[in-house]
Each structure stands twice: as C-alpha cells, then as structure tokens.
Amino acid sequence: MSWAYLAGFQLLLNGYKLISLGVCGSLIIIHLFLQTVFALFECSTTKDNVLHRSSAKSVAIIIPAYQEDPLYLTQCLNSVKNIEYPSHELRIIMVIDGNSKEDQYMMDMFKEVFCKEDIGTYVWEGNYHSRNFNRVIQNKEEDNNKRPYRDPVNLFYGESCIGNPERLDVESLIRNKHFVCIMQKRGGKREVMYTAFKAVGNLVDYIQVCDSDTKLDSRATMELVKVLDSKENYGAVGGEVRVLNVTDSFVSFISSLCYWITFNIERACQSYFDCVSCISGPLGMYRNNVLQQLLEPWYNQRFLGIRCTFGDDRHLTNRVLSLGYSTK
C-alpha cells in the first residue's frame, strides 16, 4: 500500500510545483469512471423499460423507532399518512424500542397523526426473545412444600416463545388493525425489526422498511411495488435517499454529496448487474415470502461467536442475495 501511494506518474514539474498521480489514485479514478458508465447504462435501461402501473399488492410499512426527535418523527408519520396507495392494501406498523415513560411520546405522536384511523396500540413488557415472561405456576403435586416451578421456557438468541400470551396479543392486533404501534422491551433495532417481520407473518405480499427520521415521497411505495412486480426474481428493491437539511452546515452539504454519489452512481451501477449490496433502511422493500425464509438466520448473525447488533440492512440484503434473488 505504501508503494502504491509513493509510486506516481509525473504530470507536471517545475521549480516550484510537482503534481503527480499515484497508482492508488489512478485505480480510484478508473473505478469511479466504470461505476459512472454502468450507472448511465442502468438509467437508460430504466427509461427504455418504463414500468407499467402494477396491481395493488398488499404492503406493510415497518417503522422502527428509538427516542426519535419529535420533529423528524412527525414528518415521517405525516409522509407515511400521505402515501398514494390503496388504503385497504396498506398496513402501517411502528415498533418502538423501549417501553418506559420516556418512550411514550412516540406512541402518543402516532395516535395524534393517525387519529382518524382505527388504531391499535400495545405496550409489551417483553419482546420475542426476552426471558422475563416465564410465568411462575404453583406445582399442585408439591403444594405442601409451596415449591413453585417455571414454564419450560429458556430462551436463547434466535428462539422465540410460541406460548407467550403477549406475543399472541401483538400478532392478533396486527392481523386485525391496519395502523398499529407497539412499545416493547428495549433490545436494539434488529429486535424491533424482528418483531414487526415476525408478527406480520404471511399477511402481506411486500414489506417496506422506513426509518423514523425518513420523509417519504408520496409515490415511493407505488414505485417500489412496480419494480418488484416487474420481475419475479427481484427479492428486494431500494429507493434513492437524500439528506433533508442540506443547507444547515458544510458537513450536511458534504453528507448530501456522499449520499448522491452512493445512490446515483455506486448503487445504480450495482443495480445494472442486479446485485445492490445494501437495501438501505430509510427506503427499501422486500418480498415477504423471501423475508420470512431468512428471518431467523438474519437475526442470529454472529461474528467470531459474538452476536452482531449492527449492519442489519446490509446483512438482510446479503441474505436475500444468498437465496438466489436479485436486488435493485
């Protein structure tokens, strides 16, 4: 690597200036050029193959939330409320990572935004993998000794309790309501995503993911559905993500440039080859039947024997690709 930086091609040399291009810089420029070329191919292909209006497939929009800024959460929920999609085919599910008083404001905001809808809410003392819901039952055979025993539920990561009554309540609520907000025991983003995916089951055709600070375009859901409908082998599709506060600071401006390059060049190039490496959490959609196949392996991800708690979106995308599906 040191040689790659030091060995350079002399471009300009005089008594005061030396401009050179190292091997590493050359490779970066070539890489960027090739990405741009294939991104342009992808754009031209998309324009040539104009996607027709798709049939209305059932969609669940999943919003994982954790102590979100009220302003951003309000923008997110209002944008979801204004999604242009048949209401009878759309379900909105927000799962809050936390069930304390400090997290209650997010559920209150959900109720306020969707006040005209038939809302279902639930405060779950545990979650799918918590171990604190083992019920103590009196052993009648040893009643004299008053020795209690516990239900045979000893959960490890990746195992979910089938007989947990709270789990059954959550699943029943999601089956019967189109607008649902769940508060559950804190366990991280992957835990709340697992709750939503698992509870939805086979209710819908597609599952859309949306971060709690994302402001969706009103046509976002329909456009994502069109892509998945266009080819059976498409397992997941991601949308373009932009920075909202571009003009707030120089850092936010640079961030917006990075986002633009990532989505309009890098992932557009990957999309040309039907293998986008990461369906981003702010805007993505998966085939539900594919998602249910890989749910447990995705949740159980480990590295060197240690459970992974980050990289949820990229690992989920890799799992889709590992099943032989394409990503756009």
Coordinates of C-alpha atoms in Angstrom, one line a residue:
M1 CA 0.0 0.0 0.0
S2 CA 2.9 2.4 0.8
W3 CA 4.4 1.7 -2.6
A4 CA 1.0 2.5 -4.3
Y5 CA 1.0 5.9 -2.6
L6 CA 4.7 6.7 -3.3
A7 CA 5.0 5.4 -6.8
G8 CA 3.4 8.1 -9.0
F9 CA 3.1 9.3 -12.6
Q10 CA 4.6 12.7 -13.1
L11 CA 2.1 15.1 -14.7
L12 CA 3.7 18.5 -14.1
L13 CA 7.0 19.6 -12.7
N14 CA 8.7 22.9 -12.5
G15 CA 10.9 24.7 -10.0
Y16 CA 8.0 25.3 -7.6
K17 CA 5.3 22.6 -8.2
L18 CA 5.1 18.9 -8.5
I19 CA 1.8 17.3 -9.5
S20 CA 1.6 13.5 -9.7
L21 CA -0.9 10.8 -9.8
G22 CA -0.2 7.7 -7.7
V23 CA -1.2 4.1 -8.6
C24 CA -3.9 4.2 -5.9
G25 CA -5.3 7.4 -7.2
S26 CA -5.4 6.0 -10.7
L27 CA -7.3 2.9 -9.6
I28 CA -9.8 5.1 -7.8
I29 CA -10.4 7.3 -10.8
I30 CA -10.8 4.2 -13.1
H31 CA -13.2 2.6 -10.6
L32 CA -15.3 5.8 -10.4
F33 CA -15.3 6.1 -14.2
L34 CA -16.6 2.5 -14.6
Q35 CA -19.2 2.9 -12.0
T36 CA -20.5 6.1 -13.7
V37 CA -20.6 4.3 -17.1
F38 CA -22.7 1.4 -15.8
A39 CA -24.9 3.8 -13.8
L40 CA -25.7 5.6 -17.0
F41 CA -26.5 2.2 -18.6
E42 CA -28.8 1.4 -15.8
C43 CA -30.6 4.8 -16.1
S44 CA -31.0 4.4 -19.9
T45 CA -32.3 0.8 -19.4
T46 CA -34.8 2.0 -16.8
K47 CA -36.1 4.7 -19.1
D48 CA -36.4 2.3 -22.0
N49 CA -38.3 -0.2 -19.9
V50 CA -40.9 2.1 -18.4
L51 CA -42.6 0.3 -15.6
H52 CA -46.3 0.0 -16.0
R53 CA -48.8 0.6 -13.2
S54 CA -48.7 -2.5 -11.0
S55 CA -51.6 -4.3 -9.5
A56 CA -52.2 -3.3 -5.9
K57 CA -50.2 -5.8 -3.8
S58 CA -50.7 -5.8 0.0
V59 CA -47.9 -3.9 1.7
A60 CA -46.8 -3.4 5.3
I61 CA -44.7 -0.3 6.1
I62 CA -42.4 -1.0 9.1
I63 CA -41.1 1.9 11.1
P64 CA -38.6 1.0 13.9
A65 CA -38.3 3.9 16.3
Y66 CA -35.9 4.7 19.2
Q67 CA -36.0 8.0 21.1
E68 CA -36.5 9.9 17.8
D69 CA -36.6 13.7 17.5
P70 CA -40.3 14.7 17.7
L71 CA -39.9 16.9 14.6
Y72 CA -38.4 14.2 12.4
L73 CA -40.9 11.6 13.7
T74 CA -43.8 13.9 12.9
Q75 CA -42.5 14.4 9.4
C76 CA -42.1 10.7 8.9
L77 CA -45.5 9.8 10.1
N78 CA -47.2 12.5 8.1
S79 CA -45.4 11.4 4.9
V80 CA -46.5 7.8 5.6
K81 CA -50.0 9.1 6.1
N82 CA -49.9 10.8 2.7
I83 CA -48.6 7.7 0.8
E84 CA -50.5 7.3 -2.5
Y85 CA -51.5 3.7 -2.3
P86 CA -54.9 1.8 -1.9
S87 CA -55.7 2.1 1.8
H88 CA -57.2 -1.4 2.1
E89 CA -53.9 -2.9 0.9
L90 CA -51.6 -0.9 3.2
R91 CA -50.6 -1.5 6.8
I92 CA -48.6 0.8 9.0
I93 CA -46.7 -0.7 11.9
M94 CA -44.4 1.3 14.1
V95 CA -42.4 -0.7 16.7
I96 CA -40.8 1.4 19.5
D97 CA -37.5 0.1 21.0
G98 CA -38.4 0.8 24.6
N99 CA -41.5 0.7 26.8
S100 CA -40.7 3.2 29.5
K101 CA -42.4 6.6 30.2
E102 CA -39.6 8.3 28.3
D103 CA -40.7 6.4 25.1
Q104 CA -44.4 7.1 25.5
Y105 CA -44.3 10.3 23.5
M106 CA -43.7 8.4 20.3
M107 CA -46.8 6.3 20.7
D108 CA -48.7 9.5 21.5
M109 CA -47.5 11.1 18.3
F110 CA -48.6 8.0 16.3
K111 CA -52.1 8.3 17.8
E112 CA -52.2 12.0 17.0
V113 CA -51.2 11.6 13.4
F114 CA -53.5 8.7 12.7
C115 CA -56.3 9.9 15.0
K116 CA -58.9 9.4 12.2
E117 CA -57.9 5.8 11.6
D118 CA -58.8 2.6 13.5
I119 CA -55.6 2.4 15.6
G120 CA -54.2 -0.5 17.6
T121 CA -51.6 0.1 20.3
Y122 CA -49.9 -2.3 22.7
V123 CA -47.3 -1.9 25.4
W124 CA -45.3 -5.2 25.6
E125 CA -43.4 -5.8 28.8
G126 CA -41.0 -8.1 26.9
N127 CA -40.2 -8.9 23.3
Y128 CA -39.9 -12.0 21.2
H129 CA -36.7 -13.1 22.8
S130 CA -37.0 -11.7 26.3
R131 CA -36.6 -14.1 29.2
N132 CA -38.6 -12.3 31.8
F133 CA -42.1 -13.5 30.9
N134 CA -41.7 -17.1 32.3
R135 CA -44.8 -17.4 34.5
V136 CA -44.4 -19.0 37.9
I137 CA -47.1 -21.7 38.3
Q138 CA -47.8 -23.5 41.6
N139 CA -46.9 -27.2 41.5
K140 CA -50.0 -28.9 42.8
E141 CA -48.2 -32.2 43.4
E142 CA -45.9 -30.4 45.9
D143 CA -48.4 -28.0 47.3
N144 CA -47.4 -28.7 50.8
N145 CA -43.8 -27.5 50.2
K146 CA -45.0 -24.5 48.3
R147 CA -42.3 -25.1 45.7
P148 CA -43.1 -23.2 42.5
Y149 CA -41.8 -24.2 39.1
R150 CA -41.5 -22.3 35.9
D151 CA -42.9 -22.9 32.5
P152 CA -40.2 -24.7 30.4
V153 CA -39.2 -21.6 28.6
N154 CA -35.4 -21.0 28.5
L155 CA -34.8 -18.7 25.5
F156 CA -31.6 -18.1 23.7
Y157 CA -30.9 -15.6 20.9
G158 CA -32.8 -16.6 17.8
E159 CA -35.5 -18.5 19.7
S160 CA -38.9 -17.1 20.2
C161 CA -41.5 -18.2 22.7
I162 CA -44.5 -19.8 21.0
G163 CA -46.7 -19.8 24.0
N164 CA -46.1 -16.3 25.2
P165 CA -49.5 -14.7 25.6
E166 CA -48.2 -11.2 25.0
R167 CA -46.8 -12.3 21.6
L168 CA -50.2 -13.7 20.7
D169 CA -51.8 -10.4 21.6
V170 CA -49.4 -8.5 19.4
E171 CA -49.9 -10.8 16.4
S172 CA -53.7 -10.7 16.8
L173 CA -53.6 -6.9 16.9
I174 CA -51.5 -6.7 13.7
R175 CA -53.8 -9.1 12.0
N176 CA -56.9 -7.1 12.8
K177 CA -55.7 -3.5 12.6
H178 CA -54.1 -1.6 9.7
F179 CA -52.5 1.0 11.9
V180 CA -50.5 -0.4 14.8
C181 CA -48.0 1.0 17.3
I182 CA -46.1 -1.4 19.6
M183 CA -43.9 -0.5 22.5
Q184 CA -41.6 -3.3 23.7
K185 CA -38.7 -4.1 25.9
R186 CA -35.5 -2.4 24.6
G187 CA -33.4 -4.8 22.5
G188 CA -31.9 -2.7 19.6
K189 CA -33.1 -2.1 16.1
R190 CA -32.7 -5.7 14.9
E191 CA -35.1 -6.8 17.7
V192 CA -37.8 -4.3 16.8
M193 CA -37.5 -5.2 13.1
Y194 CA -37.7 -8.8 14.0
T195 CA -40.9 -8.1 16.0
A196 CA -42.5 -6.4 13.0
F197 CA -41.4 -9.0 10.5
K198 CA -42.4 -12.0 12.7
A199 CA -45.8 -10.6 13.7
V200 CA -46.8 -9.7 10.2
G201 CA -46.2 -13.3 9.1
N202 CA -47.8 -14.0 5.7
L203 CA -50.4 -11.2 5.9
V204 CA -48.9 -9.1 3.1
D205 CA -47.1 -9.6 -0.2
Y206 CA -44.4 -7.0 0.3
I207 CA -42.7 -5.4 3.4
Q208 CA -41.4 -1.8 3.2
V209 CA -38.9 -0.5 5.7
C210 CA -38.7 3.1 6.7
D211 CA -36.5 4.8 9.4
S212 CA -38.3 7.0 11.9
D213 CA -36.5 10.1 10.6
T214 CA -37.3 9.5 6.9
K215 CA -39.7 11.7 5.0
L216 CA -41.2 9.6 2.2
D217 CA -42.2 10.8 -1.2
S218 CA -45.9 10.1 -1.7
R219 CA -45.2 7.9 -4.7
A220 CA -42.4 5.9 -3.0
T221 CA -44.4 2.8 -2.1
M222 CA -46.1 2.5 -5.5
E223 CA -42.7 2.9 -7.4
L224 CA -41.1 0.2 -5.2
V225 CA -44.0 -2.2 -5.8
K226 CA -43.7 -1.6 -9.6
V227 CA -40.1 -2.8 -9.5
L228 CA -40.8 -5.9 -7.6
D229 CA -43.8 -6.7 -9.8
S230 CA -41.7 -6.3 -12.9
K231 CA -39.7 -9.5 -12.4
E232 CA -40.3 -12.5 -10.1
N233 CA -36.6 -12.9 -9.4
Y234 CA -36.3 -9.4 -7.7
G235 CA -36.2 -10.1 -4.0
A236 CA -35.7 -6.6 -2.8
V237 CA -35.5 -3.0 -4.1
G238 CA -34.1 0.1 -2.6
G239 CA -35.0 3.8 -3.3
E240 CA -33.0 6.9 -3.6
V241 CA -32.2 8.6 -0.2
R242 CA -31.3 12.3 0.1
V243 CA -30.3 14.5 3.0
L244 CA -33.1 16.8 4.2
N245 CA -31.0 19.5 5.9
V246 CA -28.6 20.2 3.0
T247 CA -28.1 23.9 3.8
D248 CA -27.8 23.7 7.5
S249 CA -24.0 23.3 7.6
F250 CA -21.0 22.5 5.5
V251 CA -21.0 19.0 7.0
S252 CA -24.6 18.4 5.9
F253 CA -23.7 19.6 2.4
I254 CA -20.8 17.2 2.2
S255 CA -23.1 14.4 3.5
S256 CA -25.6 15.2 0.8
L257 CA -22.9 14.8 -1.9
C258 CA -21.8 11.5 -0.4
Y259 CA -25.4 10.3 -0.4
W260 CA -25.9 11.4 -4.0
I261 CA -22.8 9.5 -5.2
T262 CA -23.7 6.4 -3.2
F263 CA -27.2 6.1 -4.6
N264 CA -26.9 7.6 -8.1
I265 CA -23.6 6.2 -9.0
E266 CA -22.5 3.3 -6.8
R267 CA -25.8 1.6 -6.3
A268 CA -27.1 2.5 -9.7
C269 CA -24.0 0.6 -11.0
Q270 CA -24.8 -2.4 -8.8
S271 CA -28.4 -2.3 -9.9
Y272 CA -27.3 -2.7 -13.5
F273 CA -25.9 -6.1 -12.5
D274 CA -29.0 -6.9 -10.3
C275 CA -26.9 -7.1 -7.1
V276 CA -27.3 -4.0 -5.0
S277 CA -25.1 -4.7 -1.9
C278 CA -27.3 -2.9 0.6
I279 CA -31.0 -2.1 0.7
S280 CA -31.0 1.0 2.9
G281 CA -33.1 1.2 6.0
P282 CA -34.6 4.6 5.2
L283 CA -36.3 3.3 2.0
G284 CA -36.4 -0.4 0.9
M285 CA -38.9 -3.1 0.1
Y286 CA -38.7 -6.9 0.3
R287 CA -40.8 -9.8 -0.9
N288 CA -42.4 -11.1 2.3
N289 CA -42.1 -14.7 1.4
V290 CA -38.4 -14.2 0.9
L291 CA -38.1 -12.3 4.2
Q292 CA -39.8 -15.0 6.2
Q293 CA -37.4 -17.6 4.9
L294 CA -34.3 -15.7 6.1
L295 CA -35.7 -14.1 9.3
E296 CA -34.1 -16.5 11.8
P297 CA -30.6 -16.7 10.2
W298 CA -30.6 -12.9 9.8
Y299 CA -31.5 -12.3 13.5
N300 CA -28.9 -14.9 14.5
Q301 CA -26.0 -13.3 12.8
R302 CA -22.7 -13.9 14.6
F303 CA -19.1 -12.9 14.0
L304 CA -16.4 -14.9 15.8
G305 CA -19.1 -16.3 18.0
I306 CA -20.4 -12.9 19.1
R307 CA -23.9 -11.8 18.3
C308 CA -24.0 -8.9 15.8
T309 CA -26.1 -5.9 16.7
F310 CA -25.4 -3.6 13.8
G311 CA -25.2 -3.9 10.0
D312 CA -28.9 -5.0 9.9
D313 CA -29.7 -3.7 6.4
R314 CA -26.6 -5.0 4.7
H315 CA -26.8 -8.4 6.2
L316 CA -30.5 -8.6 5.3
T317 CA -29.6 -7.8 1.7
N318 CA -26.8 -10.4 1.7
R319 CA -29.3 -13.0 2.9
V320 CA -31.7 -12.1 0.0
L321 CA -28.8 -12.5 -2.5
S322 CA -27.7 -15.8 -0.9
L323 CA -31.1 -17.3 -1.7
G324 CA -30.5 -16.5 -5.4
Y325 CA -32.7 -13.4 -5.7
S326 CA -31.7 -10.2 -7.4
T327 CA -31.7 -6.8 -5.7
K328 CA -32.4 -3.5 -7.5

